[in-house]
Amino acid sequence: MQTSEWVEPSCGAFDHISGVKLENLGIDFIEIANETGQTTRQEYLLIYKGLPVAKGNKYIRKYVNLINKVKQASYNEEKLIDVLEEAFDDTWMFFDKEPASGVKYSTTSLENMYTVGSKKDFEKGVKYLTEKERTSYEVFVQYDKIVDSEGNLIDTYVSISTLEDGTSVKTEYAIFVMSEEGKIYLSKNRQVGEFHHSSFLEGKPISAGGEILIKQGRIKEINNGSGHYRPTLDLVEKNTIKELQNRGYFNIENPKENIQFKSEF
C-alpha cells in the first residue's frame, strides 16, 4: 500500500464550507493504491484524529454509506462527531495482529491433586493439545480488539460447557490461559473430563487462567475460575493487564478500567 497525496473521496466532493469544517475537526482523506494481482485499485482512507476509520471507493457500499453520512452531518458539528466516533469501531481493521510480547511472567503450576493426588487418573483422560493443535486456540490483540488467528473478532457469548453427564449448557464465558511468555489461548467449548485449562499447555505452568467474557472483541470480565490451577486473582490481573498493555490494547476509548476482575475462590 502506497500513500500518494491528500485528496477528496472518490464518491463525490464536499463543498468549500463543509471541507473547512472537516479539516478543522482533523478529518482527512488519503489516496492509496492497493495492488491486487496484476491490477491496481485506487482506494481512500478516511482519517479522523490521526487514525483510519474507513477504507474504500465508490464501488464499496460500506465506504459510500459512511461518506454519505458524513456529508449529511457536515453542517452540524455535533452530529458529524457522532458519525465519526461510531466509525472508530472499525479502526482495528487497519492494524496488524500483535503477537505475545515475550515477557517472562511469574507462573502457577497445576494443582498437586491432578499430578500425584486423588485426581491423577482423572487427568489422564483430559485432552492435551499438541503444539500444532494449540495454534488454532491462540488469540491476539489487533489495535483495541481481541481476534482469532484469522482476524475475526472474538465473542464468547456463544460458549458451551458440557457437564459430566453429557448435558450441554450455554454460557457467556470462555476458558483461557496465558503462557509464561504471554501467549493467550482461549476455548469457547469446555468438557468435564476431556477439555480443561490444563489442555492448552499440556499441564505446564500458566501465568494467568480462568474464565473470560468478551463481546465483539472487547474484554468485559476476567476471573480466576480454574480448578486445575487455582491462580490468585492478583496474579491473573497483574499479568493479563501487563500483557494487554504491552500489546497496545488499551486507549482512551478502551481503558483498562473497563475490565472487571472477579475472584472465584
PDB file of C-alpha atoms in Angstrom:
ATOM      1  CA  MET A   1       0.000   0.000   0.000  1.00  0.00           C
ATOM      2  CA  GLN A   2       1.497   3.321  -1.051  1.00  0.00           C
ATOM      3  CA  THR A   3       0.310   6.736   0.084  1.00  0.00           C
ATOM      4  CA  SER A   4       0.389   9.358  -2.649  1.00  0.00           C
ATOM      5  CA  GLU A   5      -1.365  12.558  -1.562  1.00  0.00           C
ATOM      6  CA  TRP A   6      -4.247  14.033   0.402  1.00  0.00           C
ATOM      7  CA  VAL A   7      -7.346  14.064  -1.794  1.00  0.00           C
ATOM      8  CA  GLU A   8     -11.136  14.225  -1.739  1.00  0.00           C
ATOM      9  CA  PRO A   9     -13.049  10.917  -1.533  1.00  0.00           C
ATOM     10  CA  SER A  10     -13.897   9.166  -4.803  1.00  0.00           C
ATOM     11  CA  CYS A  11     -17.673   9.173  -4.291  1.00  0.00           C
ATOM     12  CA  GLY A  12     -18.313  12.908  -4.520  1.00  0.00           C
ATOM     13  CA  ALA A  13     -16.559  16.048  -3.288  1.00  0.00           C
ATOM     14  CA  PHE A  14     -17.572  18.239  -0.354  1.00  0.00           C
ATOM     15  CA  ASP A  15     -18.308  21.933  -0.855  1.00  0.00           C
ATOM     16  CA  HIS A  16     -15.846  24.510   0.458  1.00  0.00           C
ATOM     17  CA  ILE A  17     -17.672  25.224   3.756  1.00  0.00           C
ATOM     18  CA  SER A  18     -18.032  21.532   4.578  1.00  0.00           C
ATOM     19  CA  GLY A  19     -14.426  20.899   3.616  1.00  0.00           C
ATOM     20  CA  VAL A  20     -13.190  23.560   6.045  1.00  0.00           C
ATOM     21  CA  LYS A  21     -15.278  22.078   8.861  1.00  0.00           C
ATOM     22  CA  LEU A  22     -13.920  18.607   8.188  1.00  0.00           C
ATOM     23  CA  GLU A  23     -10.383  19.928   8.178  1.00  0.00           C
ATOM     24  CA  ASN A  24     -10.903  21.767  11.466  1.00  0.00           C
ATOM     25  CA  LEU A  25     -12.123  18.530  13.077  1.00  0.00           C
ATOM     26  CA  GLY A  26      -8.989  16.715  11.971  1.00  0.00           C
ATOM     27  CA  ILE A  27     -10.630  14.822   9.106  1.00  0.00           C
ATOM     28  CA  ASP A  28      -8.611  13.985   6.005  1.00  0.00           C
ATOM     29  CA  PHE A  29      -8.578  11.550   3.106  1.00  0.00           C
ATOM     30  CA  ILE A  30      -5.509   9.676   1.891  1.00  0.00           C
ATOM     31  CA  GLU A  31      -5.431   8.215  -1.600  1.00  0.00           C
ATOM     32  CA  ILE A  32      -3.906   4.749  -1.639  1.00  0.00           C
ATOM     33  CA  ALA A  33      -3.098   2.247  -4.357  1.00  0.00           C
ATOM     34  CA  ASN A  34      -3.799  -1.387  -3.477  1.00  0.00           C
ATOM     35  CA  GLU A  35      -2.142  -3.821  -5.851  1.00  0.00           C
ATOM     36  CA  THR A  36      -4.238  -6.960  -6.272  1.00  0.00           C
ATOM     37  CA  GLY A  37      -2.689  -9.457  -8.652  1.00  0.00           C
ATOM     38  CA  GLN A  38      -1.927  -7.591 -11.852  1.00  0.00           C
ATOM     39  CA  THR A  39      -4.355  -4.733 -11.200  1.00  0.00           C
ATOM     40  CA  THR A  40      -4.031  -1.556  -9.162  1.00  0.00           C
ATOM     41  CA  ARG A  41      -7.148  -0.355  -7.383  1.00  0.00           C
ATOM     42  CA  GLN A  42      -7.418   3.220  -6.138  1.00  0.00           C
ATOM     43  CA  GLU A  43      -8.966   3.480  -2.689  1.00  0.00           C
ATOM     44  CA  TYR A  44      -9.199   6.116   0.016  1.00  0.00           C
ATOM     45  CA  LEU A  45      -8.547   6.117   3.740  1.00  0.00           C
ATOM     46  CA  LEU A  46     -10.779   8.323   5.862  1.00  0.00           C
ATOM     47  CA  ILE A  47      -8.618   9.633   8.707  1.00  0.00           C
ATOM     48  CA  TYR A  48     -10.050  11.010  11.967  1.00  0.00           C
ATOM     49  CA  LYS A  49      -7.972  12.031  14.990  1.00  0.00           C
ATOM     50  CA  GLY A  50      -4.937  10.638  13.219  1.00  0.00           C
ATOM     51  CA  LEU A  51      -6.439   7.155  12.881  1.00  0.00           C
ATOM     52  CA  PRO A  52      -8.002   5.359   9.902  1.00  0.00           C
ATOM     53  CA  VAL A  53     -11.733   4.729  10.331  1.00  0.00           C
ATOM     54  CA  ALA A  54     -12.735   3.621   6.820  1.00  0.00           C
ATOM     55  CA  LYS A  55     -11.222   2.473   3.540  1.00  0.00           C
ATOM     56  CA  GLY A  56     -12.814   2.144   0.118  1.00  0.00           C
ATOM     57  CA  ASN A  57     -14.066   3.832  -3.029  1.00  0.00           C
ATOM     58  CA  LYS A  58     -17.337   4.445  -4.848  1.00  0.00           C
ATOM     59  CA  TYR A  59     -17.703   0.728  -5.543  1.00  0.00           C
ATOM     60  CA  ILE A  60     -17.620  -0.301  -1.879  1.00  0.00           C
ATOM     61  CA  ARG A  61     -21.024   0.102  -0.287  1.00  0.00           C
ATOM     62  CA  LYS A  62     -19.879   0.398   3.336  1.00  0.00           C
ATOM     63  CA  TYR A  63     -17.451   3.193   2.476  1.00  0.00           C
ATOM     64  CA  VAL A  64     -20.031   5.033   0.348  1.00  0.00           C
ATOM     65  CA  ASN A  65     -22.642   4.807   3.111  1.00  0.00           C
ATOM     66  CA  LEU A  66     -20.232   6.311   5.641  1.00  0.00           C
ATOM     67  CA  ILE A  67     -19.216   9.142   3.299  1.00  0.00           C
ATOM     68  CA  ASN A  68     -22.893   9.912   2.706  1.00  0.00           C
ATOM     69  CA  LYS A  69     -23.479  10.065   6.471  1.00  0.00           C
ATOM     70  CA  VAL A  70     -20.513  12.418   6.825  1.00  0.00           C
ATOM     71  CA  LYS A  71     -21.907  14.658   4.074  1.00  0.00           C
ATOM     72  CA  GLN A  72     -25.369  14.750   5.614  1.00  0.00           C
ATOM     73  CA  ALA A  73     -23.926  15.663   9.020  1.00  0.00           C
ATOM     74  CA  SER A  74     -21.249  18.062   7.775  1.00  0.00           C
ATOM     75  CA  TYR A  75     -23.372  21.166   8.569  1.00  0.00           C
ATOM     76  CA  ASN A  76     -23.908  20.030  12.173  1.00  0.00           C
ATOM     77  CA  GLU A  77     -20.679  19.542  14.079  1.00  0.00           C
ATOM     78  CA  GLU A  78     -22.277  17.554  16.903  1.00  0.00           C
ATOM     79  CA  LYS A  79     -23.922  15.075  14.523  1.00  0.00           C
ATOM     80  CA  LEU A  80     -20.732  14.848  12.473  1.00  0.00           C
ATOM     81  CA  ILE A  81     -18.683  13.932  15.532  1.00  0.00           C
ATOM     82  CA  ASP A  82     -21.245  11.256  16.462  1.00  0.00           C
ATOM     83  CA  VAL A  83     -20.932   9.705  12.990  1.00  0.00           C
ATOM     84  CA  LEU A  84     -17.138   9.671  13.166  1.00  0.00           C
ATOM     85  CA  GLU A  85     -16.955   8.393  16.744  1.00  0.00           C
ATOM     86  CA  GLU A  86     -19.169   5.481  15.706  1.00  0.00           C
ATOM     87  CA  ALA A  87     -16.809   4.777  12.812  1.00  0.00           C
ATOM     88  CA  PHE A  88     -13.974   4.271  15.320  1.00  0.00           C
ATOM     89  CA  ASP A  89     -15.381   0.776  15.892  1.00  0.00           C
ATOM     90  CA  ASP A  90     -13.713  -0.266  12.625  1.00  0.00           C
ATOM     91  CA  THR A  91     -10.276   1.237  13.302  1.00  0.00           C
ATOM     92  CA  TRP A  92      -8.899  -2.116  14.483  1.00  0.00           C
ATOM     93  CA  MET A  93      -9.234  -3.488  10.934  1.00  0.00           C
ATOM     94  CA  PHE A  94      -6.378  -1.291   9.718  1.00  0.00           C
ATOM     95  CA  PHE A  95      -3.806  -2.648  12.181  1.00  0.00           C
ATOM     96  CA  ASP A  96      -1.797  -5.867  12.321  1.00  0.00           C
ATOM     97  CA  LYS A  97      -2.335  -8.565  14.927  1.00  0.00           C
ATOM     98  CA  GLU A  98       0.018  -8.172  17.879  1.00  0.00           C
ATOM     99  CA  PRO A  99       1.621 -11.459  18.996  1.00  0.00           C
ATOM    100  CA  ALA A 100       2.770 -12.254  22.526  1.00  0.00           C
ATOM    101  CA  SER A 101       5.221  -9.756  23.975  1.00  0.00           C
ATOM    102  CA  GLY A 102       7.675 -12.457  25.033  1.00  0.00           C
ATOM    103  CA  VAL A 103       7.932 -11.045  28.555  1.00  0.00           C
ATOM    104  CA  LYS A 104       8.628 -13.745  31.152  1.00  0.00           C
ATOM    105  CA  TYR A 105       5.779 -13.710  33.677  1.00  0.00           C
ATOM    106  CA  SER A 106       5.532 -15.354  37.063  1.00  0.00           C
ATOM    107  CA  THR A 107       3.546 -18.592  36.886  1.00  0.00           C
ATOM    108  CA  THR A 108       1.487 -21.058  38.887  1.00  0.00           C
ATOM    109  CA  SER A 109       1.571 -24.828  38.468  1.00  0.00           C
ATOM    110  CA  LEU A 110      -1.105 -27.478  38.098  1.00  0.00           C
ATOM    111  CA  GLU A 111      -2.665 -28.451  41.428  1.00  0.00           C
ATOM    112  CA  ASN A 112      -0.966 -31.481  43.021  1.00  0.00           C
ATOM    113  CA  MET A 113      -4.197 -33.488  43.052  1.00  0.00           C
ATOM    114  CA  TYR A 114      -4.000 -33.697  39.238  1.00  0.00           C
ATOM    115  CA  THR A 115      -0.343 -34.781  39.115  1.00  0.00           C
ATOM    116  CA  VAL A 116       0.209 -37.055  42.121  1.00  0.00           C
ATOM    117  CA  GLY A 117      -3.027 -36.874  44.083  1.00  0.00           C
ATOM    118  CA  SER A 118      -6.600 -38.117  44.018  1.00  0.00           C
ATOM    119  CA  LYS A 119      -7.392 -36.827  40.525  1.00  0.00           C
ATOM    120  CA  LYS A 120      -4.287 -38.145  38.776  1.00  0.00           C
ATOM    121  CA  ASP A 121      -6.318 -40.802  36.933  1.00  0.00           C
ATOM    122  CA  PHE A 122      -8.981 -38.217  36.036  1.00  0.00           C
ATOM    123  CA  GLU A 123      -6.315 -36.061  34.400  1.00  0.00           C
ATOM    124  CA  LYS A 124      -5.178 -38.963  32.209  1.00  0.00           C
ATOM    125  CA  GLY A 125      -8.450 -38.636  30.266  1.00  0.00           C
ATOM    126  CA  VAL A 126      -8.007 -34.910  29.608  1.00  0.00           C
ATOM    127  CA  LYS A 127      -7.048 -33.894  26.081  1.00  0.00           C
ATOM    128  CA  TYR A 128      -3.623 -32.234  25.903  1.00  0.00           C
ATOM    129  CA  LEU A 129      -3.124 -30.119  22.788  1.00  0.00           C
ATOM    130  CA  THR A 130      -0.049 -30.605  20.641  1.00  0.00           C
ATOM    131  CA  GLU A 131       1.959 -27.549  19.602  1.00  0.00           C
ATOM    132  CA  LYS A 132       0.299 -27.652  16.171  1.00  0.00           C
ATOM    133  CA  GLU A 133      -3.218 -28.008  17.611  1.00  0.00           C
ATOM    134  CA  ARG A 134      -2.585 -25.195  20.059  1.00  0.00           C
ATOM    135  CA  THR A 135      -2.137 -22.573  17.330  1.00  0.00           C
ATOM    136  CA  SER A 136      -5.846 -22.556  16.460  1.00  0.00           C
ATOM    137  CA  TYR A 137      -6.716 -21.629  20.064  1.00  0.00           C
ATOM    138  CA  GLU A 138      -4.338 -18.655  20.299  1.00  0.00           C
ATOM    139  CA  VAL A 139      -5.906 -15.189  20.290  1.00  0.00           C
ATOM    140  CA  PHE A 140      -4.304 -11.850  19.520  1.00  0.00           C
ATOM    141  CA  VAL A 141      -4.652  -8.124  20.084  1.00  0.00           C
ATOM    142  CA  GLN A 142      -5.491  -6.114  16.979  1.00  0.00           C
ATOM    143  CA  TYR A 143      -5.434  -2.464  17.996  1.00  0.00           C
ATOM    144  CA  ASP A 144      -8.099  -2.443  20.749  1.00  0.00           C
ATOM    145  CA  LYS A 145      -9.838  -5.721  19.910  1.00  0.00           C
ATOM    146  CA  ILE A 146      -9.250  -9.400  20.621  1.00  0.00           C
ATOM    147  CA  VAL A 147      -9.193 -11.522  17.453  1.00  0.00           C
ATOM    148  CA  ASP A 148      -8.530 -15.119  16.463  1.00  0.00           C
ATOM    149  CA  SER A 149      -5.703 -16.296  14.197  1.00  0.00           C
ATOM    150  CA  GLU A 150      -7.741 -15.362  11.101  1.00  0.00           C
ATOM    151  CA  GLY A 151      -8.500 -11.837  12.326  1.00  0.00           C
ATOM    152  CA  ASN A 152     -12.117 -12.458  13.356  1.00  0.00           C
ATOM    153  CA  LEU A 153     -13.479 -10.640  16.405  1.00  0.00           C
ATOM    154  CA  ILE A 154     -13.840 -12.877  19.446  1.00  0.00           C
ATOM    155  CA  ASP A 155     -17.273 -13.077  21.072  1.00  0.00           C
ATOM    156  CA  THR A 156     -17.709 -15.514  23.964  1.00  0.00           C
ATOM    157  CA  TYR A 157     -21.475 -15.100  24.316  1.00  0.00           C
ATOM    158  CA  VAL A 158     -21.972 -18.350  22.392  1.00  0.00           C
ATOM    159  CA  SER A 159     -19.778 -20.570  24.598  1.00  0.00           C
ATOM    160  CA  ILE A 160     -20.763 -24.089  25.619  1.00  0.00           C
ATOM    161  CA  SER A 161     -19.941 -26.049  28.781  1.00  0.00           C
ATOM    162  CA  THR A 162     -20.513 -29.803  28.628  1.00  0.00           C
ATOM    163  CA  LEU A 163     -21.124 -31.443  32.005  1.00  0.00           C
ATOM    164  CA  GLU A 164     -20.010 -34.898  33.160  1.00  0.00           C
ATOM    165  CA  ASP A 165     -23.387 -36.425  32.217  1.00  0.00           C
ATOM    166  CA  GLY A 166     -23.112 -35.041  28.679  1.00  0.00           C
ATOM    167  CA  THR A 167     -25.534 -32.156  29.206  1.00  0.00           C
ATOM    168  CA  SER A 168     -24.521 -29.009  27.298  1.00  0.00           C
ATOM    169  CA  VAL A 169     -25.086 -25.655  28.974  1.00  0.00           C
ATOM    170  CA  LYS A 170     -24.779 -22.275  27.255  1.00  0.00           C
ATOM    171  CA  THR A 171     -22.511 -19.777  28.964  1.00  0.00           C
ATOM    172  CA  GLU A 172     -21.153 -16.298  28.250  1.00  0.00           C
ATOM    173  CA  TYR A 173     -17.658 -17.237  29.409  1.00  0.00           C
ATOM    174  CA  ALA A 174     -14.827 -18.977  27.583  1.00  0.00           C
ATOM    175  CA  ILE A 175     -11.938 -20.623  29.397  1.00  0.00           C
ATOM    176  CA  PHE A 176      -8.462 -19.186  28.855  1.00  0.00           C
ATOM    177  CA  VAL A 177      -4.850 -19.452  29.948  1.00  0.00           C
ATOM    178  CA  MET A 178      -1.776 -17.330  29.364  1.00  0.00           C
ATOM    179  CA  SER A 179       1.649 -18.904  28.976  1.00  0.00           C
ATOM    180  CA  GLU A 180       4.825 -17.771  30.706  1.00  0.00           C
ATOM    181  CA  GLU A 181       5.725 -15.830  27.526  1.00  0.00           C
ATOM    182  CA  GLY A 182       2.354 -14.069  27.300  1.00  0.00           C
ATOM    183  CA  LYS A 183       0.642 -16.207  24.652  1.00  0.00           C
ATOM    184  CA  ILE A 184      -3.117 -16.268  25.269  1.00  0.00           C
ATOM    185  CA  TYR A 185      -5.197 -19.341  24.467  1.00  0.00           C
ATOM    186  CA  LEU A 186      -8.981 -19.477  24.601  1.00  0.00           C
ATOM    187  CA  SER A 187     -11.751 -22.009  24.034  1.00  0.00           C
ATOM    188  CA  LYS A 188     -15.489 -21.382  23.872  1.00  0.00           C
ATOM    189  CA  ASN A 189     -16.066 -25.082  24.475  1.00  0.00           C
ATOM    190  CA  ARG A 190     -15.153 -26.947  27.649  1.00  0.00           C
ATOM    191  CA  GLN A 191     -15.990 -30.519  28.577  1.00  0.00           C
ATOM    192  CA  VAL A 192     -15.696 -32.085  32.030  1.00  0.00           C
ATOM    193  CA  GLY A 193     -13.120 -34.851  31.978  1.00  0.00           C
ATOM    194  CA  GLU A 194     -11.990 -34.095  28.421  1.00  0.00           C
ATOM    195  CA  PHE A 195     -11.086 -30.438  27.898  1.00  0.00           C
ATOM    196  CA  HIS A 196      -9.929 -28.184  30.744  1.00  0.00           C
ATOM    197  CA  HIS A 197      -7.480 -25.355  31.411  1.00  0.00           C
ATOM    198  CA  SER A 198      -4.684 -27.946  31.553  1.00  0.00           C
ATOM    199  CA  SER A 199      -5.448 -28.895  27.927  1.00  0.00           C
ATOM    200  CA  PHE A 200      -3.912 -25.763  26.388  1.00  0.00           C
ATOM    201  CA  LEU A 201      -0.311 -26.139  27.625  1.00  0.00           C
ATOM    202  CA  GLU A 202      -0.198 -29.888  28.352  1.00  0.00           C
ATOM    203  CA  GLY A 203      -0.478 -29.284  32.085  1.00  0.00           C
ATOM    204  CA  LYS A 204       2.514 -26.929  32.165  1.00  0.00           C
ATOM    205  CA  PRO A 205       2.563 -23.793  34.392  1.00  0.00           C
ATOM    206  CA  ILE A 206       0.461 -20.764  33.381  1.00  0.00           C
ATOM    207  CA  SER A 207       0.863 -17.050  34.093  1.00  0.00           C
ATOM    208  CA  ALA A 208      -2.910 -16.452  34.128  1.00  0.00           C
ATOM    209  CA  GLY A 209      -6.043 -18.504  33.666  1.00  0.00           C
ATOM    210  CA  GLY A 210      -9.727 -18.701  34.386  1.00  0.00           C
ATOM    211  CA  GLU A 211     -12.812 -17.531  32.542  1.00  0.00           C
ATOM    212  CA  ILE A 212     -13.121 -14.564  30.206  1.00  0.00           C
ATOM    213  CA  LEU A 213     -16.120 -12.635  28.873  1.00  0.00           C
ATOM    214  CA  ILE A 214     -15.586 -10.904  25.519  1.00  0.00           C
ATOM    215  CA  LYS A 215     -18.163  -9.038  23.445  1.00  0.00           C
ATOM    216  CA  GLN A 216     -17.312  -8.101  19.858  1.00  0.00           C
ATOM    217  CA  GLY A 217     -13.604  -8.177  20.578  1.00  0.00           C
ATOM    218  CA  ARG A 218     -13.737  -6.170  23.813  1.00  0.00           C
ATOM    219  CA  ILE A 219     -12.897  -7.840  27.123  1.00  0.00           C
ATOM    220  CA  LYS A 220     -15.626  -7.211  29.688  1.00  0.00           C
ATOM    221  CA  GLU A 221     -14.701  -9.528  32.555  1.00  0.00           C
ATOM    222  CA  ILE A 222     -11.959 -11.902  33.673  1.00  0.00           C
ATOM    223  CA  ASN A 223     -11.968 -14.245  36.668  1.00  0.00           C
ATOM    224  CA  ASN A 224      -9.573 -16.813  38.100  1.00  0.00           C
ATOM    225  CA  GLY A 225     -12.023 -19.720  37.775  1.00  0.00           C
ATOM    226  CA  SER A 226      -9.666 -22.605  37.063  1.00  0.00           C
ATOM    227  CA  GLY A 227      -9.886 -25.577  39.411  1.00  0.00           C
ATOM    228  CA  HIS A 228      -6.847 -27.156  37.791  1.00  0.00           C
ATOM    229  CA  TYR A 229      -4.525 -24.236  38.596  1.00  0.00           C
ATOM    230  CA  ARG A 230      -6.379 -22.101  41.156  1.00  0.00           C
ATOM    231  CA  PRO A 231      -4.353 -18.953  40.357  1.00  0.00           C
ATOM    232  CA  THR A 232      -4.710 -15.981  42.657  1.00  0.00           C
ATOM    233  CA  LEU A 233      -6.756 -13.089  41.300  1.00  0.00           C
ATOM    234  CA  ASP A 234      -3.757 -10.817  41.871  1.00  0.00           C
ATOM    235  CA  LEU A 235      -1.603 -12.972  39.581  1.00  0.00           C
ATOM    236  CA  VAL A 236      -4.289 -13.112  36.884  1.00  0.00           C
ATOM    237  CA  GLU A 237      -4.998  -9.380  36.963  1.00  0.00           C
ATOM    238  CA  LYS A 238      -1.383  -8.239  37.146  1.00  0.00           C
ATOM    239  CA  ASN A 239      -0.146 -10.454  34.316  1.00  0.00           C
ATOM    240  CA  THR A 240      -3.061 -10.045  31.895  1.00  0.00           C
ATOM    241  CA  ILE A 241      -3.125  -6.255  32.301  1.00  0.00           C
ATOM    242  CA  LYS A 242       0.621  -6.037  31.692  1.00  0.00           C
ATOM    243  CA  GLU A 243       0.443  -8.246  28.592  1.00  0.00           C
ATOM    244  CA  LEU A 244      -2.500  -6.326  27.146  1.00  0.00           C
ATOM    245  CA  GLN A 245      -0.639  -3.065  27.794  1.00  0.00           C
ATOM    246  CA  ASN A 246       2.470  -4.428  26.074  1.00  0.00           C
ATOM    247  CA  ARG A 247       0.377  -5.234  23.012  1.00  0.00           C
ATOM    248  CA  GLY A 248      -1.282  -1.786  22.905  1.00  0.00           C
ATOM    249  CA  TYR A 249      -4.806  -2.969  23.705  1.00  0.00           C
ATOM    250  CA  PHE A 250      -5.762  -0.033  25.934  1.00  0.00           C
ATOM    251  CA  ASN A 251      -6.582   3.507  24.792  1.00  0.00           C
ATOM    252  CA  ILE A 252      -8.836   6.429  25.798  1.00  0.00           C
ATOM    253  CA  GLU A 253     -11.954   4.722  24.438  1.00  0.00           C
ATOM    254  CA  ASN A 254     -10.904   1.364  25.876  1.00  0.00           C
ATOM    255  CA  PRO A 255      -9.219   1.926  29.280  1.00  0.00           C
ATOM    256  CA  LYS A 256      -8.092  -0.935  31.495  1.00  0.00           C
ATOM    257  CA  GLU A 257     -10.796   0.043  34.000  1.00  0.00           C
ATOM    258  CA  ASN A 258     -13.350  -1.386  31.544  1.00  0.00           C
ATOM    259  CA  ILE A 259     -12.291  -4.908  32.518  1.00  0.00           C
ATOM    260  CA  GLN A 260     -13.841  -6.306  35.694  1.00  0.00           C
ATOM    261  CA  PHE A 261     -11.742  -8.817  37.609  1.00  0.00           C
ATOM    262  CA  LYS A 262     -13.594 -11.226  39.902  1.00  0.00           C
ATOM    263  CA  SER A 263     -12.347 -13.958  42.216  1.00  0.00           C
ATOM    264  CA  GLU A 264     -13.918 -17.408  42.127  1.00  0.00           C
ATOM    265  CA  PHE A 265     -12.072 -18.596  45.245  1.00  0.00           C
TER     266      PHE A 265
END
